[in-house]
mmCIF file of C-alpha atoms in Angstrom:
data_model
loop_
_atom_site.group_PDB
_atom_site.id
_atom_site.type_symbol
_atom_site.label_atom_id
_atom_site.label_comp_id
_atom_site.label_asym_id
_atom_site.label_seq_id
_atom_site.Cartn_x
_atom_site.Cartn_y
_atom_site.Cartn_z
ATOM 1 C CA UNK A 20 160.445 -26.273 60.545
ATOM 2 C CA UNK A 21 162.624 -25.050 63.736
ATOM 3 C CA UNK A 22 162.421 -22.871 66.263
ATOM 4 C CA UNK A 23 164.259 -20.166 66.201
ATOM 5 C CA UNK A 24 165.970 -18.119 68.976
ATOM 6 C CA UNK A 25 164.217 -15.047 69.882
ATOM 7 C CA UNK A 26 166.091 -11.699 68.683
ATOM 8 C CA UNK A 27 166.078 -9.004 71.658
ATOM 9 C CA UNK A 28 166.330 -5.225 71.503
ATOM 10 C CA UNK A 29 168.416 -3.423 70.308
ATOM 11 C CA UNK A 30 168.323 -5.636 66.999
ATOM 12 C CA UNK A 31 167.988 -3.523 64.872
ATOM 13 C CA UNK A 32 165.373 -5.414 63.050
ATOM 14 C CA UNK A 33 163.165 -4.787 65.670
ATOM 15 C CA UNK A 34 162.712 -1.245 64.902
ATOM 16 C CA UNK A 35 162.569 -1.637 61.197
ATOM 17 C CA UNK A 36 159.125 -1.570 59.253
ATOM 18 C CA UNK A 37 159.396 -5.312 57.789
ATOM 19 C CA UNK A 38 158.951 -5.821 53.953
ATOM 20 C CA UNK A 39 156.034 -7.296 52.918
ATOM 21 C CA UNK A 40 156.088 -10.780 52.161
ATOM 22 C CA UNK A 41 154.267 -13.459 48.690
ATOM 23 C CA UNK A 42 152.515 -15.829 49.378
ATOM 24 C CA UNK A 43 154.418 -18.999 48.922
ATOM 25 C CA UNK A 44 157.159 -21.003 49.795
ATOM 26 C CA UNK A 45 159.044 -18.606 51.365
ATOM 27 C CA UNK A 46 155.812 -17.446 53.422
ATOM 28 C CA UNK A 47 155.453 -20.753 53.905
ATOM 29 C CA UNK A 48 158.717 -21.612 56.122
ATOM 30 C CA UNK A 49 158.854 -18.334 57.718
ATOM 31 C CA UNK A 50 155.699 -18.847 59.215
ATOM 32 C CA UNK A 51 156.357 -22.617 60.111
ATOM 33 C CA UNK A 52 159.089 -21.228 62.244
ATOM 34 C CA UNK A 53 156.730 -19.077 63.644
ATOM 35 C CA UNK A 54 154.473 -21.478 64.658
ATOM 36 C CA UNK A 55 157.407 -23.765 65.927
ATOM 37 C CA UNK A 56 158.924 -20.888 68.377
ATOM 38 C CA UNK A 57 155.482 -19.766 69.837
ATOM 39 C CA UNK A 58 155.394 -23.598 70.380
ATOM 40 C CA UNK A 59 158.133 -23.690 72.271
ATOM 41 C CA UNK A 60 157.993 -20.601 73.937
ATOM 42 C CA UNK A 61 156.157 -21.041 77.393
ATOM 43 C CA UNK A 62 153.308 -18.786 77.705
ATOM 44 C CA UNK A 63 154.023 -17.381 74.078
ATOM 45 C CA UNK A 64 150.582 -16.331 72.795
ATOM 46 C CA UNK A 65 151.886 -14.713 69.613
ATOM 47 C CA UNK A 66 155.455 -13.812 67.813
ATOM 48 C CA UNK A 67 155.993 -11.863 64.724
ATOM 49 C CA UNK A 68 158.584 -12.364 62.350
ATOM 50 C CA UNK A 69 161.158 -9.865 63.713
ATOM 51 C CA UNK A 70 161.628 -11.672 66.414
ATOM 52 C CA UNK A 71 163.148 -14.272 64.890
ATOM 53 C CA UNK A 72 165.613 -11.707 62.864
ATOM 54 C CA UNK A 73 163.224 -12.189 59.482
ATOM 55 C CA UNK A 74 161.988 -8.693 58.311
ATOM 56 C CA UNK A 75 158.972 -9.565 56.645
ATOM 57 C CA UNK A 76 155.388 -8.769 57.652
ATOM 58 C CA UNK A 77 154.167 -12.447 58.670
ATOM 59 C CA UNK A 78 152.827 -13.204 62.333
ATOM 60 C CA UNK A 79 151.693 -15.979 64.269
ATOM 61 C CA UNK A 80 148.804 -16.026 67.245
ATOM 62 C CA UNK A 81 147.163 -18.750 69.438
ATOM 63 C CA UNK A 82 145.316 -17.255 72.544
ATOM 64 C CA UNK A 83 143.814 -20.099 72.652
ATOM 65 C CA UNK A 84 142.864 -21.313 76.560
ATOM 66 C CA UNK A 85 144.363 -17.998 77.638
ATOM 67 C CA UNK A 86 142.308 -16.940 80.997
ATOM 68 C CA UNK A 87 141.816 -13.020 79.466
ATOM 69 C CA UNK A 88 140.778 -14.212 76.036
ATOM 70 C CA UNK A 89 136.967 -13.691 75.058
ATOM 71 C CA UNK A 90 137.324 -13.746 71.086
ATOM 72 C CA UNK A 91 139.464 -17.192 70.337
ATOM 73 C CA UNK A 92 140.132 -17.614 66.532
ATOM 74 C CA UNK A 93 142.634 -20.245 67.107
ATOM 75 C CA UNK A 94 145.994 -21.007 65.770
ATOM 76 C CA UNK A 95 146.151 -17.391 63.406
ATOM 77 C CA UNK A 96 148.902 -17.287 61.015
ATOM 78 C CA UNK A 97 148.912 -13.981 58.143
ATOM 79 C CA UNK A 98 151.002 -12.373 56.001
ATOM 80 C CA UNK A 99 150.705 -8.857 55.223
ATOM 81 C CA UNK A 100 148.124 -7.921 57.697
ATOM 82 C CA UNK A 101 146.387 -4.745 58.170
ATOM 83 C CA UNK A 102 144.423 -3.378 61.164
ATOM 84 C CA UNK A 103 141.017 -2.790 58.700
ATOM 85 C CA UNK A 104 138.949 -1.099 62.122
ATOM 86 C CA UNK A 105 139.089 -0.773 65.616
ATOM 87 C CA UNK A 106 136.649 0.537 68.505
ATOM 88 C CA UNK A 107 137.447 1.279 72.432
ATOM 89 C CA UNK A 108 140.359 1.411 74.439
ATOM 90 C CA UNK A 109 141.897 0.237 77.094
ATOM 91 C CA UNK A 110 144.992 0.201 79.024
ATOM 92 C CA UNK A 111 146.798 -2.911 79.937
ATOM 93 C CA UNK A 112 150.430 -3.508 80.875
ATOM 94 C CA UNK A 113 152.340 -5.954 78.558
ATOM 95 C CA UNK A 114 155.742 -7.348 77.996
ATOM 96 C CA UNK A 115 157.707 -8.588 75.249
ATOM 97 C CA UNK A 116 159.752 -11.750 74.665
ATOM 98 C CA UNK A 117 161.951 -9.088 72.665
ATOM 99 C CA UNK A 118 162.255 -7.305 75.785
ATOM 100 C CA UNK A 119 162.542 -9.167 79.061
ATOM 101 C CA UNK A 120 162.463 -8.506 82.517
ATOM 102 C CA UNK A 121 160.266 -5.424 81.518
ATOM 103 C CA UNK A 122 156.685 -4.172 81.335
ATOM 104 C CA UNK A 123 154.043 -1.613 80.570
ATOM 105 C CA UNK A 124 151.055 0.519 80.336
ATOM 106 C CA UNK A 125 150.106 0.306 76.849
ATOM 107 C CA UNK A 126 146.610 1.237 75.491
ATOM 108 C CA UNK A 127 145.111 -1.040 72.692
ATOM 109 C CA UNK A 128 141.822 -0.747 70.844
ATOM 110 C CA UNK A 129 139.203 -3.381 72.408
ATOM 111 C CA UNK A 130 138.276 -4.761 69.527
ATOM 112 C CA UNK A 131 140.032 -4.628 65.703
ATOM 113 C CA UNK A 132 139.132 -6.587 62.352
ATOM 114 C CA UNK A 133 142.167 -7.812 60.851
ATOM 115 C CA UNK A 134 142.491 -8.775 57.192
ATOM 116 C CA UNK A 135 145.734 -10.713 55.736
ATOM 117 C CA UNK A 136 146.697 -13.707 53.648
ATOM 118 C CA UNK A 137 147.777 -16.901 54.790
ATOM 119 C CA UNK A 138 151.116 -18.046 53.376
ATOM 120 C CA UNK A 139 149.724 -20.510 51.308
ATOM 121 C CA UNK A 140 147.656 -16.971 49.681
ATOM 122 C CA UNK A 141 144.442 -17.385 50.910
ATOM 123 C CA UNK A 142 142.385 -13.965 52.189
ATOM 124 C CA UNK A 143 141.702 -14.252 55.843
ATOM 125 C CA UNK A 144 139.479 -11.923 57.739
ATOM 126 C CA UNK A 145 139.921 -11.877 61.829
ATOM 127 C CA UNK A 146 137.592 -9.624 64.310
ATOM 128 C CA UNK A 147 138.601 -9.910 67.664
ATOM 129 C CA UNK A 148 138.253 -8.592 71.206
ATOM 130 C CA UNK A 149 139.852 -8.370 74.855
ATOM 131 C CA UNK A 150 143.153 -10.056 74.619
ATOM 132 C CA UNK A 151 143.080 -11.287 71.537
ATOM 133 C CA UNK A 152 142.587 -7.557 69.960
ATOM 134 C CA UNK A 153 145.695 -6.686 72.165
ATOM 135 C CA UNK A 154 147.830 -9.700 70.916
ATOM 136 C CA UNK A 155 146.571 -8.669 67.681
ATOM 137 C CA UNK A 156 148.058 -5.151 67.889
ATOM 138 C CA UNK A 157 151.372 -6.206 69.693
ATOM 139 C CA UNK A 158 152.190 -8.288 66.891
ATOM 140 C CA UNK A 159 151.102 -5.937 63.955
ATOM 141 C CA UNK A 160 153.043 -3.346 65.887
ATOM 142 C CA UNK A 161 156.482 -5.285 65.648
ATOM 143 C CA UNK A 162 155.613 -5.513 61.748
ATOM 144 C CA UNK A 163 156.194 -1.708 61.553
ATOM 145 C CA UNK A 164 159.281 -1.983 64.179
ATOM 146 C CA UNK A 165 157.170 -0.809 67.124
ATOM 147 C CA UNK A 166 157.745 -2.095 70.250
ATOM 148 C CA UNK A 167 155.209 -1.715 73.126
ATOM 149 C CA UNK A 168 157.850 0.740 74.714
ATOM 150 C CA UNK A 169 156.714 3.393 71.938
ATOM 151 C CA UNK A 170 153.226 3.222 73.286
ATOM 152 C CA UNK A 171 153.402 3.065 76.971
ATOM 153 C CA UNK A 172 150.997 5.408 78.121
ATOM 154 C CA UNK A 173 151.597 6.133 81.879
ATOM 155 C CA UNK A 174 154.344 5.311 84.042
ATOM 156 C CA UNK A 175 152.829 2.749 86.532
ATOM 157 C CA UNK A 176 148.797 2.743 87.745
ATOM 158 C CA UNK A 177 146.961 5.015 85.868
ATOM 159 C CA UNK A 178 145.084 5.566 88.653
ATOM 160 C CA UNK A 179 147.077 8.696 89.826
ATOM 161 C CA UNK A 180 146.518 11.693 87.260
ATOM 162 C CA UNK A 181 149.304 14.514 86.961
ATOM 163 C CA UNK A 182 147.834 17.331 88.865
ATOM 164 C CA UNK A 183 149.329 20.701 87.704
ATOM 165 C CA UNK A 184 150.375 22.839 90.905
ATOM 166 C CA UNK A 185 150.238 26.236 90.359
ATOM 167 C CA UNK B 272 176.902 -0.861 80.544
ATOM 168 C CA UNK B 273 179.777 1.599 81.758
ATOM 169 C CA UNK B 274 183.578 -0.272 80.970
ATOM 170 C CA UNK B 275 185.566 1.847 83.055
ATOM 171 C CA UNK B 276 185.590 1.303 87.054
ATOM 172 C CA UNK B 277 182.560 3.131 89.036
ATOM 173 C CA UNK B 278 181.831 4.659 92.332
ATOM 174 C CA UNK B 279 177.860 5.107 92.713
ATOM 175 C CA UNK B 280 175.937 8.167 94.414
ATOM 176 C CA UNK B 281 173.007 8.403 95.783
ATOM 177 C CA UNK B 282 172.019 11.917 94.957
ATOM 178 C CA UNK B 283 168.532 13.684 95.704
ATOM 179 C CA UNK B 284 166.979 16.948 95.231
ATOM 180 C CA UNK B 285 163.377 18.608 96.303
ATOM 181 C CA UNK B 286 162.083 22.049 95.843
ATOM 182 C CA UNK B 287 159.195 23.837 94.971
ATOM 183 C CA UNK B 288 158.278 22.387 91.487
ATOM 184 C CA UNK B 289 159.441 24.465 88.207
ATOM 185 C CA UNK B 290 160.534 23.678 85.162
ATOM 186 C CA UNK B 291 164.110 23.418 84.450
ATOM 187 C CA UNK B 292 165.249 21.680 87.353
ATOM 188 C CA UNK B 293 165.820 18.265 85.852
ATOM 189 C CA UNK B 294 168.162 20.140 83.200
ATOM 190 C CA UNK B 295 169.964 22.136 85.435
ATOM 191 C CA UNK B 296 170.596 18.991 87.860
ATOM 192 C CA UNK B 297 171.174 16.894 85.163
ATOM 193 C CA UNK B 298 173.585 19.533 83.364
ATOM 194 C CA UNK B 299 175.816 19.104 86.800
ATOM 195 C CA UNK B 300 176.229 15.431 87.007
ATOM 196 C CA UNK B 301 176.725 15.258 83.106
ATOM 197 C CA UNK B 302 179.842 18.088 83.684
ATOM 198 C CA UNK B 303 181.375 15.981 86.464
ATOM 199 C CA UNK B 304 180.923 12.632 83.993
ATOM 200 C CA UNK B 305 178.525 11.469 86.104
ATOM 201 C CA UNK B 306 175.827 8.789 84.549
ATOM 202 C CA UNK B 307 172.209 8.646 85.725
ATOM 203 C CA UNK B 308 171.695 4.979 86.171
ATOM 204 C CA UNK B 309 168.326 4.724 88.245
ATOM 205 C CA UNK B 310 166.092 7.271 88.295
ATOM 206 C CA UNK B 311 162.650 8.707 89.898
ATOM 207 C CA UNK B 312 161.365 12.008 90.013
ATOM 208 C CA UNK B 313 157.815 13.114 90.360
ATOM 209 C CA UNK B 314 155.619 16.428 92.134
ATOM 210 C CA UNK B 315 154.632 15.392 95.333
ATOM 211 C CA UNK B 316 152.446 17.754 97.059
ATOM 212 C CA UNK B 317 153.721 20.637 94.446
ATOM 213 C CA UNK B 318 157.369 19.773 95.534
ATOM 214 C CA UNK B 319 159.221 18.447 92.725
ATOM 215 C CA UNK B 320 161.644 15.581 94.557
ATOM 216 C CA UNK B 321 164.315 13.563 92.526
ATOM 217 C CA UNK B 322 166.109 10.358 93.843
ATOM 218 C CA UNK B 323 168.757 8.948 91.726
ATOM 219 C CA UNK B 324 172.189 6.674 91.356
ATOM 220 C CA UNK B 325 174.504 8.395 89.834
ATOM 221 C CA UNK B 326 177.463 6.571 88.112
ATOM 222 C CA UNK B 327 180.796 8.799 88.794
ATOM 223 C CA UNK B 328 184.077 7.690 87.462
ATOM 224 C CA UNK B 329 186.745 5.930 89.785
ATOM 225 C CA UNK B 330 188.327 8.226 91.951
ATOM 226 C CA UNK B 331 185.735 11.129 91.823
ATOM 227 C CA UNK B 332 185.073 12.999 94.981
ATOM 228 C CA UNK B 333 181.005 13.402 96.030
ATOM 229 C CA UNK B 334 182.373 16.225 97.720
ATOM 230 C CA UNK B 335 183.014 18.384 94.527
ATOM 231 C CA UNK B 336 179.723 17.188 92.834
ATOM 232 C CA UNK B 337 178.004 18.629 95.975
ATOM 233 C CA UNK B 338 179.450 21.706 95.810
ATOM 234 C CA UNK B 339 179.134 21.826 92.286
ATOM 235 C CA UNK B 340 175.032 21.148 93.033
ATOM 236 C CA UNK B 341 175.147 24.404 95.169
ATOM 237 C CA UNK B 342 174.640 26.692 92.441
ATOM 238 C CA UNK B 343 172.149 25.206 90.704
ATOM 239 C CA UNK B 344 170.235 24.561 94.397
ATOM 240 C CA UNK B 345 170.199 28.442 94.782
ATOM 241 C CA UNK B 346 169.158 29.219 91.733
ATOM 242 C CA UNK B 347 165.965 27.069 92.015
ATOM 243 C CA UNK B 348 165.222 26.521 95.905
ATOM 244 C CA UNK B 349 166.382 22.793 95.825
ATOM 245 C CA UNK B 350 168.073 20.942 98.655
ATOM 246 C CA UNK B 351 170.610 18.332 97.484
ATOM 247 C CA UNK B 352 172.221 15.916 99.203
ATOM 248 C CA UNK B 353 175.306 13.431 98.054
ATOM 249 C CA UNK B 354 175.738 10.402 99.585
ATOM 250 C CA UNK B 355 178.035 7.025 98.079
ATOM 251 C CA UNK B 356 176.007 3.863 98.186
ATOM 252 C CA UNK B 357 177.942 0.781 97.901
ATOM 253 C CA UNK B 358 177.537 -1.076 95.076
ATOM 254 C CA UNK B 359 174.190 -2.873 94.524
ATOM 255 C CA UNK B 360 173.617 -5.988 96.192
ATOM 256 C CA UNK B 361 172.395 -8.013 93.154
ATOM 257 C CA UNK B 362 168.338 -8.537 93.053
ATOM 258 C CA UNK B 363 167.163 -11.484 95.021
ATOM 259 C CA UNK B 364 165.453 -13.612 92.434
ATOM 260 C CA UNK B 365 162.475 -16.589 92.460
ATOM 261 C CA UNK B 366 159.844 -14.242 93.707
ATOM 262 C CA UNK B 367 156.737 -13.519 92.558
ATOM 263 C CA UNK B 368 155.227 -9.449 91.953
ATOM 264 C CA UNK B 369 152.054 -8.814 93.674
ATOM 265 C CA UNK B 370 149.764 -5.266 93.877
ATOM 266 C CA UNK B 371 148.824 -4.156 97.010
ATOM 267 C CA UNK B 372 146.045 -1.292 96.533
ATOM 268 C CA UNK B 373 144.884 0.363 100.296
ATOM 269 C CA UNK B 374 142.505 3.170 99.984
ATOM 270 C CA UNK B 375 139.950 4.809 101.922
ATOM 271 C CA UNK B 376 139.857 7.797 104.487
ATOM 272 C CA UNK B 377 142.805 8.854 105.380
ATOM 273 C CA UNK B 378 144.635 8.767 108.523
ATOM 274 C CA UNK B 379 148.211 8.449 110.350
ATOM 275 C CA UNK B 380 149.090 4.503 110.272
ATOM 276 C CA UNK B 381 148.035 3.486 107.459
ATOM 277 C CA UNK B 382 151.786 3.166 105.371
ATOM 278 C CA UNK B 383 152.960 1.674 108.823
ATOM 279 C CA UNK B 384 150.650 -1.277 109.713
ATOM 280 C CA UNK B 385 150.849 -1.901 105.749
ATOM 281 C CA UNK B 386 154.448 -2.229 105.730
ATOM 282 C CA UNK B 387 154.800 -3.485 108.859
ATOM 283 C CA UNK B 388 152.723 -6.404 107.773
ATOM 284 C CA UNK B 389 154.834 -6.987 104.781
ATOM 285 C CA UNK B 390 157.931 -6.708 106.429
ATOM 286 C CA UNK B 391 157.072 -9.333 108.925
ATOM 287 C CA UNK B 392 156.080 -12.078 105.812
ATOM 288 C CA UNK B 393 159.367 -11.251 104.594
ATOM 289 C CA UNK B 394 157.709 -9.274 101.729
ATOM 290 C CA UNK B 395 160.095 -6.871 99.601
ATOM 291 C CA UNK B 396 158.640 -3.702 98.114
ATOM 292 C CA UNK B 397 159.929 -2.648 95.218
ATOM 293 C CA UNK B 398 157.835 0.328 94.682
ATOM 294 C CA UNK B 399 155.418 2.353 96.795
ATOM 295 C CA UNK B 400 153.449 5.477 96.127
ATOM 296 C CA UNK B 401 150.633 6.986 97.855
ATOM 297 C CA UNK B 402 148.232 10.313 97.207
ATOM 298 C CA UNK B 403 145.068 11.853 98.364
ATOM 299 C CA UNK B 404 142.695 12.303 95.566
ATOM 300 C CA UNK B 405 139.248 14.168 95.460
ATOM 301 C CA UNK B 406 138.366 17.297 96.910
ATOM 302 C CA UNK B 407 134.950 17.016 98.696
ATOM 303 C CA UNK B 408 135.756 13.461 100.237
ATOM 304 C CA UNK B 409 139.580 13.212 100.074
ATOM 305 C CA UNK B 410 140.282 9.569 99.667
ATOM 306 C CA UNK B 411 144.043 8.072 100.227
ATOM 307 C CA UNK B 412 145.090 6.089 98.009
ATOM 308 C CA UNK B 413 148.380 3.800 98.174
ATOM 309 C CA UNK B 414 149.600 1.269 95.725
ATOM 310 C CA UNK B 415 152.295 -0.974 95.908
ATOM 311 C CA UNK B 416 154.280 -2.929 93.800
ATOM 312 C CA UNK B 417 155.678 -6.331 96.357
ATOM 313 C CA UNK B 418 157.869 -9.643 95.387
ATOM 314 C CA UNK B 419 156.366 -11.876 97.701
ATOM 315 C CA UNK B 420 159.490 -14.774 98.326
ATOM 316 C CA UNK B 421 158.943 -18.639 97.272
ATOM 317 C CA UNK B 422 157.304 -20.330 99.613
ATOM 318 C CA UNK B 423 156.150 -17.297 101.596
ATOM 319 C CA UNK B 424 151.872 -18.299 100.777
ATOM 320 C CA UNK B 425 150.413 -15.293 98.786
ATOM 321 C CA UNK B 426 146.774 -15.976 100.227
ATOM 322 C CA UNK B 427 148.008 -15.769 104.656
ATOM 323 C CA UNK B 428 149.687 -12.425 102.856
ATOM 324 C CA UNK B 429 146.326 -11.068 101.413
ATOM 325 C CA UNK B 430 144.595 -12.670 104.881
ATOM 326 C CA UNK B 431 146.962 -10.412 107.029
ATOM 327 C CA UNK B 432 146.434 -7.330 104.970
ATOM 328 C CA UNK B 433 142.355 -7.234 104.544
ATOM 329 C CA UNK B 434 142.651 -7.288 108.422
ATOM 330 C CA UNK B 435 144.603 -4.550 108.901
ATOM 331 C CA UNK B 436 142.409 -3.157 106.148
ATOM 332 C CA UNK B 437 139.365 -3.591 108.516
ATOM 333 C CA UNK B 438 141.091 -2.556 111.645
ATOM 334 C CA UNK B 439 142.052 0.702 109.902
ATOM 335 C CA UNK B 440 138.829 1.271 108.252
ATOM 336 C CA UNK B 441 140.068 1.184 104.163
ATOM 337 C CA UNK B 442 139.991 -1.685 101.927
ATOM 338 C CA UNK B 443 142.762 -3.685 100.846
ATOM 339 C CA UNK B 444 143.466 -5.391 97.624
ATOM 340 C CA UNK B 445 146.093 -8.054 97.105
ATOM 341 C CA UNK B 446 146.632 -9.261 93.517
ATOM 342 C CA UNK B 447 149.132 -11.145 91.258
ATOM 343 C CA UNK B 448 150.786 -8.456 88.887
ATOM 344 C CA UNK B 449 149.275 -9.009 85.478
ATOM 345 C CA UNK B 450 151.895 -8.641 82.908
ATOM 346 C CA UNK B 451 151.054 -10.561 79.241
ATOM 347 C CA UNK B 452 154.198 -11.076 77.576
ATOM 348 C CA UNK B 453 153.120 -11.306 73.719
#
């Protein structure tokens, strides 16, 4: 029950897969810290447990009222999630409480199902779409120590192609 | 973050694009201790052109570094130039990014009344590139990156640009930068 200060790169447990995590009590406060510091954070649609210097694989989401959102599952908090299937793609530049003061091109699936547990061990299925299916994969991503840095996919616009001279 | 004292260079370098001319410049400016600190280099119109600031240590003469740059220049075509910059003024803060996209057929002006425009709202642009794409009907295409200063009203901005959009014949697009931080 606190919120935590966020943990910035280069932390190193931001680039470490996290340990999966039992349900239970443990789960349990992690992820109430979770909630608290996405609380607190303004703008904060989502934080994983790295970034709050735990290595465990426990998230929380909330895209909630957020203008891009189409899919809206609420306040989403799992343990141990996996991306089960994903369709489309699209490019979208993002930022990172772990990293401030930058951004990026980063291309996410448009739509993912997402299975975990809650901390208190229940099985939780979550499909999602448009921002949520990016917040989604952000997240999941800082569970395996990836930050959206290691999947920028173009420089700036996309718009201009590399064109080979010869 | 360098711990020693610093002198900064502005050093550039175009020529006909190849590879190995990032290594060789780069190879130069490492051998002198230099430090790239900001960086861009990209083909433009088949010429590969490089712009960066280069940390040297206290006391190092830009002189040497340019002569040093002569042999890789003749090797590979490039012409360098050296120049100290003073140290960086530090970035004005509180403003907000906007995109400027202007495209449509091209013709002389159109970077001018753009910027002209801006510069007269007090408009900073941090980063500017422009190409013509398509080969049958070559369409210019220019997008900018802008911090448009507090209190400076985002929508006169936009105004002023779609009607030197219209007077030039392209459209103009003036947006908020989307960015989600997750």
């Amino acid at each position: 029950m606190a919120v935590r200060p966020i943990v910035r790169y280069p932390a190193t447990v931001l680039k470490a897969p996290a340990a999966s995590l039992e349900p239970g009590d443990e789960a349990v406060a992690i992820c109430s810290d979770l909630v608290d510091t996405m609380r607190a954070s303004p703008a904060c649609v989502g934080i994983a447990a790295p970034q709050i210097g735990v290595a465990a694989r426990a998230f929380c989401m909330d895209v909630t009222g957020h203008r891009k959102a189409r899919s809206c599952s609420g306040l989403v908090v799992l343990i141990n999630p996996e991306i089960v299937a994903h369709d489309g793609a699209k490019v979208a530049r993002e930022g990172c409480m772990s990293l401030p003061d930058c951004t990026g091109n980063v291309r996410r699936a448009l739509t993912v199902t997402v299975r975990g547990t809650t901390p208190e061990g229940a099985e939780r299925e979550i499909v999602a779409d448009a921002f949520e299916a990016r917040a989604l994969q952000h997240e999941i991503d800082h569970l395996d120590g990836l930050l959206f840095l290691d999947r920028v996919s173009s420089l700036t616009a996309d718009l201009f192609p590399r064109k080979r001279y010869s | 973050m360098v711990a020693f004292r610093v002198m900064h260079v502005a050093v550039t370098a175009v020529g006909a694009d190849r590879p190995g001319i990032v290594a060789a410049v780069s190879r130069v400016l490492y051998d002198v201790g230099g430090n790239i600190e900001d960086s861009r280099m990209a083909i433009l119109g088949g010429h590969f052109a490089m712009v960066l600031i280069v940390a040297l240590p206290d006391g190092a003469d830009p002189e040497n570094l340019q002569r040093a740059l002569a042999e890789p220049a003749g090797a590979l075509g490039l012409i360098t130039t050296v120049r100290p910059v003073a140290d960086a003024p530090p970035p004005h803060a509180g403003g907000t990014p906007y995109v400027v996209s202007v495209y449509g057929a091209d013709k002389p002006g159109i970077v001018l009344q753009i910027s002209e425009a801006l510069a007269a709202a007090e408009v900073n642009i941090c980063d500017l590139a422009t190409h013509v794409v398509g080969d049958q009907e070559p369409v210019y295409v220019m997008i900018l990156e802008v911090d448009v200063p507090p209190g400076a009203g985002p929508e006169t901005i936009g105004s002023a640009l779609k009607v030197i959009g219209s007077e030039l014949g392209v459209d103009v697009a003036f947006n908020p930068m989307e960015a989600d931080t997750l």
